[in-house]
Amino acid sequence: MTSYSNVLKPLHLGFTTIRNRVVMGSMHSGLEDRFYHYPKLAAYLAERAKGGVGLIITGGISPNRQGWLLPMGGTMNSWGDVLNHRLVTHAVHKHGGKILMQILHSGRYGYQPFAVSASPIKSPISPFKPRALSDKQILATIDDYARAAYLAKKAGYDGVEIMGSEGYLLNQFLSRHVNQREDRWGGDIQGRMRLAVEIVKAIRAKVGEKFIICFRLSMLDLVHDGNTMDEVLIVAQALEKAGITLLNTGIGWHEARVPTIVTSVPRAAFVDVTAYVKQHVKIPVIASNRINMPDTAEEIIASGKADMVQMARPFLADPYWVNKTATGRVNEINTCIACNQACLDHTFKNQRASCLVNPRACHETELVYVKTKKPKRIAVVGGGVAGMSAATIAASRGHHVTLFEASHEVGGQFNLAKVVPGKEEFHETIRYFKVQLEKNAVEVRLNTRINREQIEREGFDDVVIATGVVPRPLKIDGADLPQVLSYAEVLRGAEVGHRVAVIGAGGIGFDVSEFLLKPPSQPQPQPLADWQREWGVDPHANYISEGGLAPAEVDLPYRQIFLLQRKTTPLGIGLGKTSGWVHRAQLKKHHVRMMRGVQYKSITQEGLWVEVDGIEQLLRVDTIVVCAGQESVKELMPQDTEHTLAKYHIIGGAKLAGELDAKRAIREGAELAAKL
Ligand code: NAP
Ligand code: SF4
């Protein structure tokens, strides 16, 4: 067993010690912006501190109104703010954690009319054109940062993190991509970094020596006219001289067209960039992006590539990540699968964040699993993620749970998803649930297709129907021909030809297209060098290109694919806000022909007959894969519960196939189990 001694080693900063090398990185939870949410925010962060994390960094808090991400966003500029934040710092300190408040000025990413920037250039991801800050306004902004840090100290924070990456205000000043000023705040790198450096100096002067100042520096901009590595090093060294305590890694602007955190990005893909910067400074450096499991974290620290590892989403997925690592229970970690579906996708829709695999995240005071005083006998029918969520939580509360699964394995639809290239993390969720089933003594009966009479005969108190879905069949002439396959058959390994029509362009149509684009011999997960080549990322840690971009090289697709839908809207419009663009870009790069407004006519030996814009045409394909959604399987759910002895409940895809999604399935399982 690996001891993880490097990642668990304390970090001494002279005036203070962080108990291990693990940082919970900044992530907006949606609880930072309203004072009445602070008790919930405190409970959410306290649980992570209790779980052993060394250092927590809050979601971004603005130093002034121009810096708001959204109207009335969380700000630190008054004594009232100090009182709210004290709830948070006390809660974290009670459990031995340290906490920094992140000061984030959104600059031109602000979704509000007061947005400002280095130059008046609108970002592609916000409708508001920013005003360029005047010299006087820049000086006032520096004062606002210093005041926010001073107030953070009064609120009990151990320090602040200054957000200088991901394309926010300070990054906008640092890079030519937005900074086109000709005054002392622009021009060469000395001018462009002046604002960041002056902010650090002003904060240090205001808060004294014994207060952590962490700077999150964009080490790889991934946008055109971004900084070169030489420029990044000049900034890092100047910040060190100005008085920062820790240097954190930022990768890619939000508007970059290279994915940096989605599940298809290889684990620890950018750590060599951090390692290179670390060689040029003396202060501790933090690595980030796609680090989610202890082996990766340990390797980074042990190899000396970084002094700390930062994870944000993995702490939504499992608050006890560190304690489990420290006590030899790594296989109990609920791994973040980097799907973004309940965290960042919520944030970007202005909803409270949570986690697909852990619906308690950011709902710690509302979704509570208490030990039951009246243990019941509960049957859960269906071993997909909805069923396993219900079974494991009900059992952890003290109920006696039996899980019936018709197939030879648990996992349901996740067993299909895990074979899609870039979705290898789904294996981890299945592993997590299997361990939980065993740990909580759930009796699992595989290969058991139970019927109502058997359920009733066994005398359960409650029965949870989580029987999931089956693929919706296609109903046109020729749909029964052997070259017509369901997505489930394809993902289970059915033979597929080289010219393929995929019917249905929802999440699964996209997944299946990506699965078919790559030859079966393609290694999974994708090797880092292949991924960098495909997405145009300079593979050299000391890159000399601007922004670390390189020309992308895409292999010829293994198959020719037509992806079709009946709707006339653009394909993939309903995919996740923060990951959908990656899937669309991937298919486009591989020349998938996307067709909308398609009417399916018939299937013959020649291929698929369709009508588009009133014109009938033949798509000469040798395989047709049906990804036309699902239908619920719910025969076991009684129509009339008057004559049943047990109390029946229905969750997940069995309840509603139309919106089949894992986030809802796991949450419904958890919410039901919390109440049983
Ligand atoms: P879906 O998103 O509902 O898509 C089903 C597709 O089938 C639609 O494109 C629909 O488009 C088409 N369709 C529906 N009825 C049809 C019919 N009778 N004949 C022909 N086409 C028909 O479902 P899904 O792709 O199966 O995904 C299921 C769930 O998994 C979704 O909730 C999704 O969120 C989730 N998921 C997400 C991802 C991701 O975000 N990457 C990946 C996998 C799964 P038209 O009606 O326009 O033809
Ligand atoms: Fe990770 Fe997905 Fe949970 Fe976000 S929703 S924390 S990406 S598992």
XYZ file of C-alpha atoms and ligand atoms in Angstrom:
732
model
C 0.000 0.000 0.000
C 1.332 3.483 -0.842
C 1.777 5.552 2.283
C 1.101 8.937 0.653
C 3.659 10.337 3.069
C 4.631 13.194 0.766
C 1.153 14.516 0.180
C 0.317 14.185 3.880
C 3.461 15.961 5.084
C 2.916 19.364 6.760
C 4.110 22.493 4.994
C 5.898 24.978 7.246
C 5.669 28.568 6.116
C 7.686 30.040 8.987
C 4.889 31.903 10.727
C 2.307 29.138 10.240
C 2.043 25.465 9.271
C -0.415 23.826 6.893
C -1.129 20.290 8.075
C -0.679 18.622 4.685
C -0.027 19.410 1.043
C -3.626 19.354 -0.071
C -5.417 22.529 -1.127
C -9.133 22.717 -1.767
C -9.063 25.188 -4.640
C -11.395 28.079 -5.160
C -14.721 27.297 -6.711
C -17.857 29.368 -6.727
C -20.557 27.459 -4.867
C -23.334 30.005 -5.293
C -23.449 30.438 -1.515
C -20.987 33.351 -1.389
C -23.243 36.074 -2.735
C -26.001 36.402 -0.124
C -25.483 36.925 3.614
C -28.293 34.495 4.456
C -26.390 31.659 2.746
C -23.298 32.033 4.936
C -24.391 29.422 7.529
C -24.728 26.943 4.628
C -21.363 28.022 3.216
C -19.798 27.546 6.657
C -21.276 24.032 6.969
C -20.060 23.092 3.475
C -16.492 24.239 4.107
C -16.410 22.936 7.691
C -17.141 19.434 6.437
C -14.125 19.648 4.095
C -11.924 20.865 6.968
C -13.236 18.021 9.113
C -12.318 15.699 6.263
C -8.689 16.695 6.683
C -7.899 19.115 3.849
C -4.919 21.327 4.721
C -5.825 24.588 3.063
C -9.168 25.809 1.748
C -9.563 28.692 -0.680
C -13.029 30.245 -0.843
C -14.958 30.994 -4.002
C -14.079 34.351 -5.521
C -15.021 37.449 -3.514
C -14.835 40.787 -5.239
C -12.895 43.725 -3.806
C -15.417 46.208 -5.235
C -18.588 46.517 -7.267
C -16.832 46.740 -10.662
C -15.307 43.343 -9.948
C -18.606 41.506 -9.450
C -19.056 38.393 -11.524
C -22.813 38.877 -11.320
C -24.903 41.772 -10.064
C -24.705 41.923 -6.256
C -21.983 39.281 -6.172
C -20.084 38.483 -2.966
C -17.897 41.444 -1.980
C -15.503 42.150 0.883
C -15.618 45.872 1.471
C -17.500 46.493 4.721
C -17.588 45.395 8.355
C -20.908 43.681 7.656
C -19.057 41.393 5.234
C -16.505 40.672 7.958
C -19.224 39.373 10.276
C -20.601 36.990 7.629
C -17.170 35.644 6.789
C -16.350 35.005 10.449
C -18.935 32.215 10.400
C -16.884 30.537 7.704
C -13.420 31.011 9.204
C -14.535 29.844 12.676
C -16.158 26.734 11.214
C -13.002 25.783 9.310
C -10.581 26.557 12.153
C -12.648 24.434 14.530
C -11.538 21.422 12.481
C -7.876 22.370 12.204
C -7.994 23.661 8.617
C -6.550 26.873 7.274
C -8.522 29.085 4.929
C -7.770 31.827 2.422
C -10.308 34.183 0.938
C -9.936 34.482 -2.789
C -10.088 38.049 -4.068
C -11.468 37.871 -7.573
C -12.091 40.862 -9.764
C -13.857 39.577 -12.841
C -12.828 42.431 -15.159
C -14.416 41.935 -18.577
C -15.853 38.556 -17.520
C -18.327 40.408 -15.281
C -21.915 39.678 -16.220
C -22.887 43.173 -15.189
C -22.846 46.692 -16.621
C -20.045 48.033 -14.353
C -17.481 45.715 -15.939
C -14.001 47.194 -16.474
C -10.767 45.938 -17.972
C -7.308 46.908 -19.177
C -8.701 47.852 -22.592
C -12.297 48.185 -23.819
C -12.396 44.815 -25.571
C -15.487 42.651 -25.081
C -14.898 39.035 -24.144
C -16.525 36.298 -26.225
C -18.248 34.951 -23.108
C -19.935 38.066 -21.724
C -22.389 40.454 -23.379
C -20.994 43.520 -21.555
C -18.285 45.619 -23.169
C -15.938 46.760 -20.404
C -14.701 50.279 -19.823
C -10.912 50.717 -19.712
C -9.777 51.660 -16.217
C -8.167 55.112 -15.967
C -4.903 55.594 -14.082
C -6.839 56.990 -11.116
C -9.286 54.081 -11.157
C -6.400 51.608 -11.236
C -4.924 53.199 -8.110
C -8.360 52.997 -6.449
C -8.614 49.329 -7.454
C -5.271 48.616 -5.779
C -6.628 50.234 -2.594
C -9.768 48.100 -2.858
C -7.687 44.909 -3.033
C -5.661 45.999 0.005
C -8.835 46.841 1.931
C -10.428 43.488 1.021
C -7.323 41.653 2.284
C -7.242 43.702 5.473
C -10.929 42.963 6.130
C -10.315 39.279 5.342
C -7.667 39.265 8.057
C -10.155 40.823 10.464
C -12.651 38.112 9.516
C -10.186 35.477 10.665
C -8.783 34.269 7.354
C -5.243 32.880 7.351
C -4.578 34.742 4.150
C -5.887 35.653 0.743
C -5.486 34.307 -2.729
C -5.282 36.887 -5.490
C -6.915 35.534 -8.613
C -4.571 36.318 -11.477
C -5.507 33.605 -13.959
C -8.364 32.067 -15.988
C -8.752 35.362 -17.876
C -10.029 37.523 -14.997
C -8.994 41.180 -14.504
C -5.359 40.710 -13.479
C -4.849 38.169 -16.260
C -6.403 40.715 -18.634
C -3.729 43.215 -17.582
C -0.925 40.651 -17.697
C -1.498 39.562 -21.283
C -1.437 41.289 -24.667
C -4.613 39.352 -25.479
C -6.582 42.151 -23.776
C -4.041 44.708 -22.559
C -3.419 47.139 -25.393
C -2.631 50.119 -23.193
C 0.252 52.418 -23.901
C 0.560 53.919 -20.418
C 2.558 52.559 -17.461
C 0.021 49.715 -16.960
C 0.519 48.285 -20.447
C 3.187 47.775 -23.096
C 5.885 45.249 -22.276
C 5.636 42.686 -19.503
C 7.060 45.153 -16.946
C 4.097 47.437 -17.593
C 1.498 44.703 -17.942
C 2.422 43.101 -14.628
C 2.578 46.394 -12.744
C -1.008 46.149 -11.470
C -0.550 42.622 -10.082
C 2.741 43.520 -8.417
C 1.426 46.762 -6.918
C -1.577 44.911 -5.519
C 0.673 42.387 -3.794
C 2.830 45.172 -2.345
C -0.204 47.113 -1.135
C -1.714 44.029 0.488
C 1.551 43.065 2.171
C 1.942 46.606 3.537
C -1.585 46.469 4.960
C -1.665 42.956 6.466
C 1.897 42.530 7.749
C 4.204 39.554 7.342
C 2.256 36.839 9.138
C -0.541 36.479 6.638
C -0.534 34.169 3.618
C -0.689 35.834 0.225
C -1.158 33.291 -2.512
C -1.183 34.402 -6.148
C -2.884 32.281 -8.787
C -0.825 32.969 -11.854
C -1.812 32.060 -15.381
C 1.098 29.781 -16.265
C -0.442 28.835 -19.604
C -2.944 31.271 -21.158
C -4.019 29.064 -24.088
C -5.282 32.123 -25.996
C -3.641 33.942 -28.883
C -1.354 36.804 -27.841
C -1.015 35.103 -24.476
C 2.197 35.305 -22.484
C 5.255 33.241 -23.298
C 6.892 31.141 -20.596
C 9.710 33.707 -20.355
C 7.108 36.336 -19.490
C 5.382 34.021 -17.005
C 8.708 33.572 -15.206
C 9.325 37.332 -15.067
C 5.898 37.792 -13.434
C 6.393 34.896 -11.001
C 9.718 36.261 -9.799
C 8.376 39.808 -9.474
C 5.431 38.565 -7.411
C 7.791 36.608 -5.191
C 9.888 39.738 -4.642
C 6.739 41.760 -3.903
C 5.914 39.430 -1.024
C 3.675 36.499 -1.965
C 3.855 33.380 0.205
C 2.504 30.775 -2.245
C 2.288 30.586 -6.021
C -0.702 28.742 -7.430
C -1.180 27.466 -10.969
C -3.812 28.776 -13.362
C -4.290 27.099 -16.739
C -6.203 28.570 -19.653
C -8.598 31.488 -19.859
C -12.289 30.706 -19.637
C -12.601 31.695 -23.285
C -9.752 29.360 -24.377
C -10.791 26.749 -26.918
C -8.610 24.096 -25.346
C -10.296 22.077 -22.612
C -8.459 22.240 -19.293
C -10.618 20.449 -16.752
C -13.234 18.270 -18.478
C -13.055 14.536 -18.045
C -11.285 13.879 -21.376
C -8.275 15.962 -20.268
C -5.657 13.461 -19.041
C -4.993 13.467 -15.318
C -2.373 16.023 -14.192
C -2.026 17.146 -17.829
C -0.388 20.468 -16.968
C 1.840 19.588 -14.041
C 5.080 19.916 -16.023
C 4.339 23.585 -16.600
C 4.063 24.095 -12.826
C 7.253 22.097 -12.306
C 9.093 24.336 -14.738
C 7.945 27.534 -13.017
C 8.832 26.031 -9.636
C 12.476 25.740 -10.726
C 12.614 29.525 -11.027
C 11.164 30.605 -7.656
C 11.910 29.771 -4.034
C 8.410 29.971 -2.560
C 6.137 26.895 -2.456
C 4.248 26.252 -5.670
C 0.842 24.614 -6.059
C -0.089 22.328 -8.981
C -3.663 22.132 -10.259
C -6.035 20.839 -12.961
C -7.289 17.252 -13.339
C -5.759 15.945 -10.153
C -8.399 13.814 -8.490
C -6.842 10.766 -6.843
C -4.138 10.279 -4.203
C -1.704 8.382 -6.445
C -1.497 11.332 -8.843
C -1.187 13.798 -5.958
C 1.521 11.777 -4.231
C 3.499 11.400 -7.438
C 3.464 15.159 -8.012
C 4.787 15.979 -4.540
C 7.208 13.039 -4.352
C 8.771 13.944 -7.697
C 9.279 17.532 -6.554
C 7.135 18.943 -9.352
C 5.127 20.994 -6.856
C 4.931 21.613 -3.111
C 1.162 21.329 -2.863
C -1.663 19.949 -4.997
C -4.880 21.790 -5.546
C -8.201 20.105 -6.166
C -11.543 21.886 -6.168
C -14.208 19.594 -7.607
C -12.789 16.443 -5.924
C -13.742 18.013 -2.599
C -17.314 18.471 -3.745
C -17.336 14.791 -4.630
C -15.762 13.672 -1.365
C -15.162 15.938 1.637
C -13.221 13.149 3.345
C -10.678 12.675 0.549
C -7.704 13.450 2.805
C -8.794 11.394 5.816
C -9.547 8.412 3.573
C -6.098 8.782 1.991
C -4.442 9.003 5.388
C -6.189 5.927 6.781
C -5.648 3.508 3.902
C -9.163 3.861 2.512
C -8.407 5.229 -0.943
C -10.842 2.778 -2.503
C -13.613 4.488 -0.487
C -13.009 7.847 -2.173
C -15.955 9.108 -4.160
C -13.982 10.293 -7.169
C -14.787 13.442 -9.082
C -15.411 12.323 -12.656
C -14.829 15.827 -14.047
C -18.279 15.920 -15.665
C -19.062 19.516 -14.539
C -22.764 18.660 -14.633
C -23.718 19.671 -11.104
C -20.894 22.076 -10.272
C -19.662 24.386 -13.021
C -22.730 23.930 -15.213
C -24.808 25.120 -12.257
C -22.484 28.016 -11.514
C -22.632 29.243 -15.081
C -26.437 29.096 -14.892
C -26.353 31.077 -11.647
C -27.577 28.069 -9.651
C -26.143 26.673 -6.444
C -23.365 24.179 -7.154
C -23.531 20.569 -6.071
C -21.984 17.335 -7.279
C -23.325 14.620 -9.545
C -21.746 11.864 -7.454
C -22.385 13.562 -4.103
C -25.675 15.457 -3.956
C -24.930 16.580 -0.384
C -22.243 18.953 -1.663
C -23.308 22.528 -0.836
C -26.483 21.092 0.717
C -24.912 19.826 3.955
C -27.570 21.367 6.185
C -30.446 20.150 4.012
C -29.595 16.630 2.869
C -28.640 14.860 6.077
C -28.126 11.129 6.545
C -28.920 10.321 10.196
C -28.807 6.884 11.763
C -32.282 5.395 11.907
C -33.873 4.352 15.166
C -36.209 1.967 13.345
C -34.201 -0.254 10.978
C -36.361 -1.535 8.147
C -36.002 -4.240 5.511
C -35.625 -2.488 2.197
C -35.467 -3.939 -1.309
C -33.827 -1.926 -4.044
C -34.534 -3.278 -7.507
C -31.921 -2.192 -10.040
C -28.185 -1.801 -9.555
C -27.600 1.319 -11.647
C -26.418 4.509 -10.016
C -29.907 5.450 -8.751
C -30.348 2.077 -7.067
C -26.840 1.996 -5.648
C -27.185 5.531 -4.310
C -30.420 4.604 -2.509
C -29.116 1.247 -1.292
C -25.798 2.459 0.096
C -27.212 5.502 1.872
C -30.179 3.609 3.328
C -27.804 0.898 4.573
C -25.373 3.457 6.001
C -28.273 4.770 8.070
C -28.803 1.334 9.602
C -31.471 -0.237 7.373
C -31.181 -3.830 6.114
C -30.976 -3.491 2.358
C -31.131 -6.078 -0.410
C -30.196 -4.961 -3.925
C -31.553 -6.985 -6.854
C -29.791 -6.675 -10.194
C -30.902 -8.592 -13.282
C -27.497 -8.562 -14.989
C -24.193 -9.980 -13.824
C -22.845 -6.616 -12.643
C -23.893 -3.402 -10.963
C -23.346 -0.022 -12.633
C -26.221 0.194 -15.140
C -25.738 2.908 -17.774
C -22.347 3.807 -16.249
C -21.054 0.495 -17.602
C -21.823 1.850 -21.067
C -20.466 5.350 -20.422
C -17.139 4.118 -19.057
C -16.055 2.716 -22.444
C -16.472 6.043 -24.241
C -13.048 7.619 -24.901
C -12.422 10.319 -22.328
C -14.982 8.916 -19.889
C -12.688 6.456 -18.151
C -13.339 8.202 -14.829
C -16.785 6.543 -14.776
C -14.996 3.352 -13.689
C -14.224 5.138 -10.427
C -17.883 5.768 -9.620
C -18.718 2.111 -10.113
C -15.747 1.151 -7.925
C -16.885 3.621 -5.249
C -20.412 2.243 -5.141
C -19.216 -1.367 -5.103
C -17.032 -0.603 -2.087
C -19.922 1.192 -0.374
C -22.284 -1.726 -1.016
C -19.842 -4.041 0.682
C -18.900 -1.699 3.505
C -22.532 -1.071 4.391
C -23.410 -4.753 4.181
C -25.944 -4.408 1.389
C -26.946 -7.880 0.260
C -26.397 -7.803 -3.510
C -28.211 -10.420 -5.583
C -26.822 -10.319 -9.128
C -28.379 -12.212 -12.072
C -31.708 -11.902 -10.276
C -34.729 -10.697 -12.187
C -37.212 -10.486 -9.342
C -40.978 -10.228 -9.811
C -43.666 -8.611 -7.687
C -44.791 -11.839 -6.014
C -41.246 -12.642 -4.902
C -40.792 -9.140 -3.537
C -44.035 -9.367 -1.583
C -43.185 -12.828 -0.345
C -39.885 -11.645 1.149
C -41.767 -9.206 3.373
C -39.862 -5.979 2.753
C -41.064 -2.812 4.439
C -40.031 -0.583 1.541
C -39.304 -1.330 -2.092
C -37.325 1.069 -4.271
C -37.878 0.593 -7.986
C -34.717 1.709 -9.782
C -35.015 -0.496 -12.831
C -33.759 2.178 -15.203
C -34.332 2.340 -18.930
C -34.042 0.546 -22.215
C -33.009 2.222 -25.480
C -36.008 3.536 -27.439
C -36.390 1.441 -30.589
C -36.641 3.051 -33.996
C -39.948 2.584 -35.754
C -39.369 2.872 -39.493
C -39.242 0.338 -42.304
C -36.059 -1.690 -42.115
C -35.416 -0.922 -38.449
C -35.253 -4.661 -37.783
C -32.388 -5.243 -40.239
C -29.173 -6.611 -38.675
C -27.155 -3.470 -39.500
C -29.384 -1.453 -37.157
C -27.925 -1.468 -33.652
C -28.835 0.234 -30.406
C -26.214 2.381 -28.688
C -26.088 -0.189 -25.895
C -25.151 -2.950 -28.360
C -22.453 -0.762 -29.906
C -20.915 0.247 -26.588
C -20.952 -3.413 -25.512
C -18.792 -4.255 -28.507
C -21.079 -5.116 -31.458
C -19.376 -5.005 -34.834
C -19.782 -1.686 -36.648
C -18.934 -0.823 -40.256
C -16.835 2.087 -41.508
C -19.680 4.318 -42.690
C -22.139 4.921 -39.900
C -25.325 6.914 -39.372
C -26.042 7.823 -35.749
C -29.732 8.552 -35.209
C -30.269 10.994 -32.351
C -27.839 13.699 -31.276
C -28.331 13.884 -27.516
C -25.510 13.208 -25.066
C -25.446 9.558 -26.070
C -25.397 10.261 -29.831
C -22.338 12.438 -29.244
C -20.733 9.827 -26.976
C -21.300 7.045 -29.502
C -19.892 9.176 -32.321
C -16.734 9.821 -30.283
C -16.516 6.112 -29.480
C -16.731 5.210 -33.179
C -14.252 7.842 -34.349
C -11.311 6.158 -32.699
C -9.896 2.775 -33.702
C -10.479 0.052 -31.100
C -6.676 -0.145 -30.687
C -6.529 3.454 -29.389
C -5.165 3.332 -25.820
C -7.473 4.538 -23.075
C -7.093 6.921 -21.355
C -5.588 8.929 -24.171
C -1.829 9.461 -23.741
C -0.960 13.056 -22.862
C 1.217 13.623 -25.950
C -1.660 12.570 -28.257
C -4.063 14.788 -26.409
C -1.721 17.808 -26.631
C -1.233 17.218 -30.348
C -4.971 16.910 -30.948
C -5.843 20.089 -29.040
C -2.867 22.206 -30.092
C -1.106 22.539 -26.754
C 2.645 23.154 -26.819
C 4.102 19.975 -25.313
C 7.170 21.718 -23.902
C 6.996 22.903 -20.300
C 9.252 25.863 -21.228
C 7.136 26.731 -24.262
C 8.200 29.767 -26.259
C 4.919 30.113 -28.161
C 2.467 32.831 -27.118
C -0.072 31.378 -24.720
C 1.446 27.889 -25.038
C -0.537 27.157 -28.199
C 0.734 24.977 -31.035
C -0.879 23.974 -34.352
C -3.377 21.164 -33.713
C -2.891 17.904 -35.607
C -5.863 15.629 -35.933
C -5.673 12.020 -37.090
C -7.961 10.972 -39.903
C -11.183 9.591 -38.425
C -11.404 5.823 -38.223
C -14.961 5.911 -39.555
C -17.108 8.269 -41.547
C -19.995 9.297 -39.362
C -23.280 11.072 -39.994
C -24.869 12.401 -36.796
C -28.547 13.146 -37.297
C -31.485 14.742 -35.524
C -35.032 15.723 -36.408
C -34.943 19.100 -34.688
C -33.708 22.059 -36.688
C -31.669 23.529 -33.821
C -27.858 23.209 -33.867
C -26.663 19.774 -32.796
C -25.457 19.422 -29.234
C -27.151 22.585 -28.043
C -28.555 20.743 -25.021
C -25.200 19.384 -23.846
C -23.594 20.719 -20.675
C -22.667 24.404 -20.798
C -19.035 23.874 -19.846
C -18.412 20.577 -21.658
C -20.740 20.601 -24.683
C -18.369 22.797 -26.710
C -15.604 20.227 -26.240
C -17.777 17.430 -27.674
C -18.938 19.609 -30.570
C -15.345 20.655 -31.349
C -14.168 17.059 -31.174
C -16.732 15.841 -33.731
C -16.165 18.817 -35.995
C -12.397 18.230 -36.006
C -13.002 14.635 -37.021
C -15.263 15.608 -39.919
C -18.457 14.129 -38.493
C -21.241 15.305 -40.766
C -23.904 16.829 -38.526
C -27.360 17.018 -40.072
C -30.457 18.618 -38.575
C -34.079 18.774 -39.636
C -33.810 15.158 -40.788
C -36.831 12.932 -41.369
C -36.044 9.227 -41.280
C -37.767 7.387 -44.118
C -36.534 3.796 -44.256
C -33.534 1.539 -43.992
C -32.534 -0.717 -46.863
C -29.456 -2.775 -47.726
C -28.072 0.374 -49.423
C -28.250 2.510 -46.306
C -30.525 5.046 -44.589
C -33.118 6.997 -46.568
C -33.751 10.449 -45.132
C -35.503 13.618 -46.145
C -33.891 16.984 -45.493
C -35.408 20.287 -46.669
C -37.989 18.342 -48.651
C -35.361 16.408 -50.590
C -35.123 12.676 -50.181
C -31.602 11.257 -50.150
C -29.751 8.069 -49.371
C -26.962 8.021 -46.808
C -24.820 5.129 -47.974
C -23.880 3.653 -44.621
C -23.235 0.118 -43.510
C -24.355 0.534 -39.886
C -27.140 2.570 -38.295
C -26.828 3.218 -34.568
C -29.997 4.258 -32.766
C -29.440 6.815 -29.984
C -33.046 7.989 -29.894
C -33.401 8.307 -26.119
C -34.813 5.771 -23.703
C -37.987 4.306 -22.300
C -38.561 3.660 -18.611
C -38.654 0.122 -17.248
C -41.209 0.234 -14.466
C -43.388 -2.870 -14.646
C -42.606 -3.632 -11.011
C -44.136 -0.395 -9.821
C -47.705 -1.190 -8.759
C -50.423 0.992 -10.271
C -52.423 0.581 -7.143
C -50.571 0.243 -3.849
C -53.661 -0.612 -1.818
C -53.003 -4.333 -2.070
C -49.273 -4.311 -1.530
C -47.738 -4.982 1.827
C -44.580 -2.992 1.208
C -44.369 0.718 0.504
C -43.161 1.338 -3.066
C -40.981 4.181 -4.366
C -39.678 4.852 -7.857
C -36.531 6.757 -8.785
C -34.126 7.534 -11.642
C -34.711 6.500 -15.238
C -37.524 4.144 -14.199
C -39.435 7.180 -12.948
C -38.661 9.491 -15.852
C -36.735 8.400 -18.915
C -37.185 11.665 -20.789
C -34.695 13.434 -18.609
C -32.616 10.421 -17.809
C -29.494 11.768 -16.293
C -27.132 10.502 -13.677
C -27.275 13.682 -11.633
C -30.992 13.323 -11.030
C -30.750 9.557 -10.574
C -28.117 9.724 -7.829
C -29.817 12.669 -6.127
C -33.217 10.967 -6.114
C -31.654 7.838 -4.624
C -29.953 9.892 -1.919
C -32.988 12.021 -1.089
C -35.239 9.001 -0.800
C -32.723 7.057 1.293
C -32.331 10.015 3.644
C -36.057 9.831 4.415
C -36.667 6.086 4.644
P -31.593 12.702 -25.285
O -30.639 13.743 -24.856
O -32.989 12.833 -24.886
O -31.460 12.570 -26.863
C -32.221 11.697 -27.610
C -32.090 12.049 -29.083
O -32.939 11.198 -29.800
C -32.491 13.443 -29.397
O -31.447 13.994 -30.212
C -33.797 13.326 -30.173
O -33.676 14.335 -31.154
C -33.755 11.912 -30.706
N -35.053 11.214 -30.691
C -35.959 11.181 -29.693
N -37.005 10.384 -30.032
C -36.724 9.879 -31.260
C -37.393 9.009 -32.147
N -38.573 8.478 -31.832
N -36.818 8.744 -33.319
C -35.644 9.275 -33.672
N -34.959 10.116 -32.871
C -35.485 10.428 -31.684
O -31.133 11.305 -24.757
P -29.748 10.569 -24.769
O -28.813 11.063 -25.788
O -30.152 9.161 -24.824
O -29.142 10.927 -23.371
C -29.796 10.514 -22.196
C -29.394 11.365 -21.028
O -28.038 11.143 -20.721
C -29.583 12.828 -21.264
O -30.350 13.343 -20.219
C -28.217 13.390 -21.209
O -28.204 14.546 -20.395
C -27.381 12.346 -20.545
N -26.054 12.270 -21.179
C -25.313 13.396 -21.279
C -24.089 13.346 -21.892
C -23.250 14.577 -22.039
O -23.658 15.644 -21.633
N -22.088 14.501 -22.592
C -23.617 12.170 -22.417
C -24.417 11.044 -22.324
C -25.641 11.112 -21.708
P -34.767 14.646 -32.293
O -36.093 14.426 -31.634
O -34.508 16.059 -32.695
O -34.455 13.701 -33.385
Fe -16.786 16.429 -10.184
Fe -18.960 16.114 -11.732
Fe -19.148 16.342 -9.083
Fe -18.480 18.455 -10.535
S -20.414 17.362 -10.612
S -17.560 17.812 -8.645
S -17.219 17.506 -12.059
S -18.201 14.690 -10.213
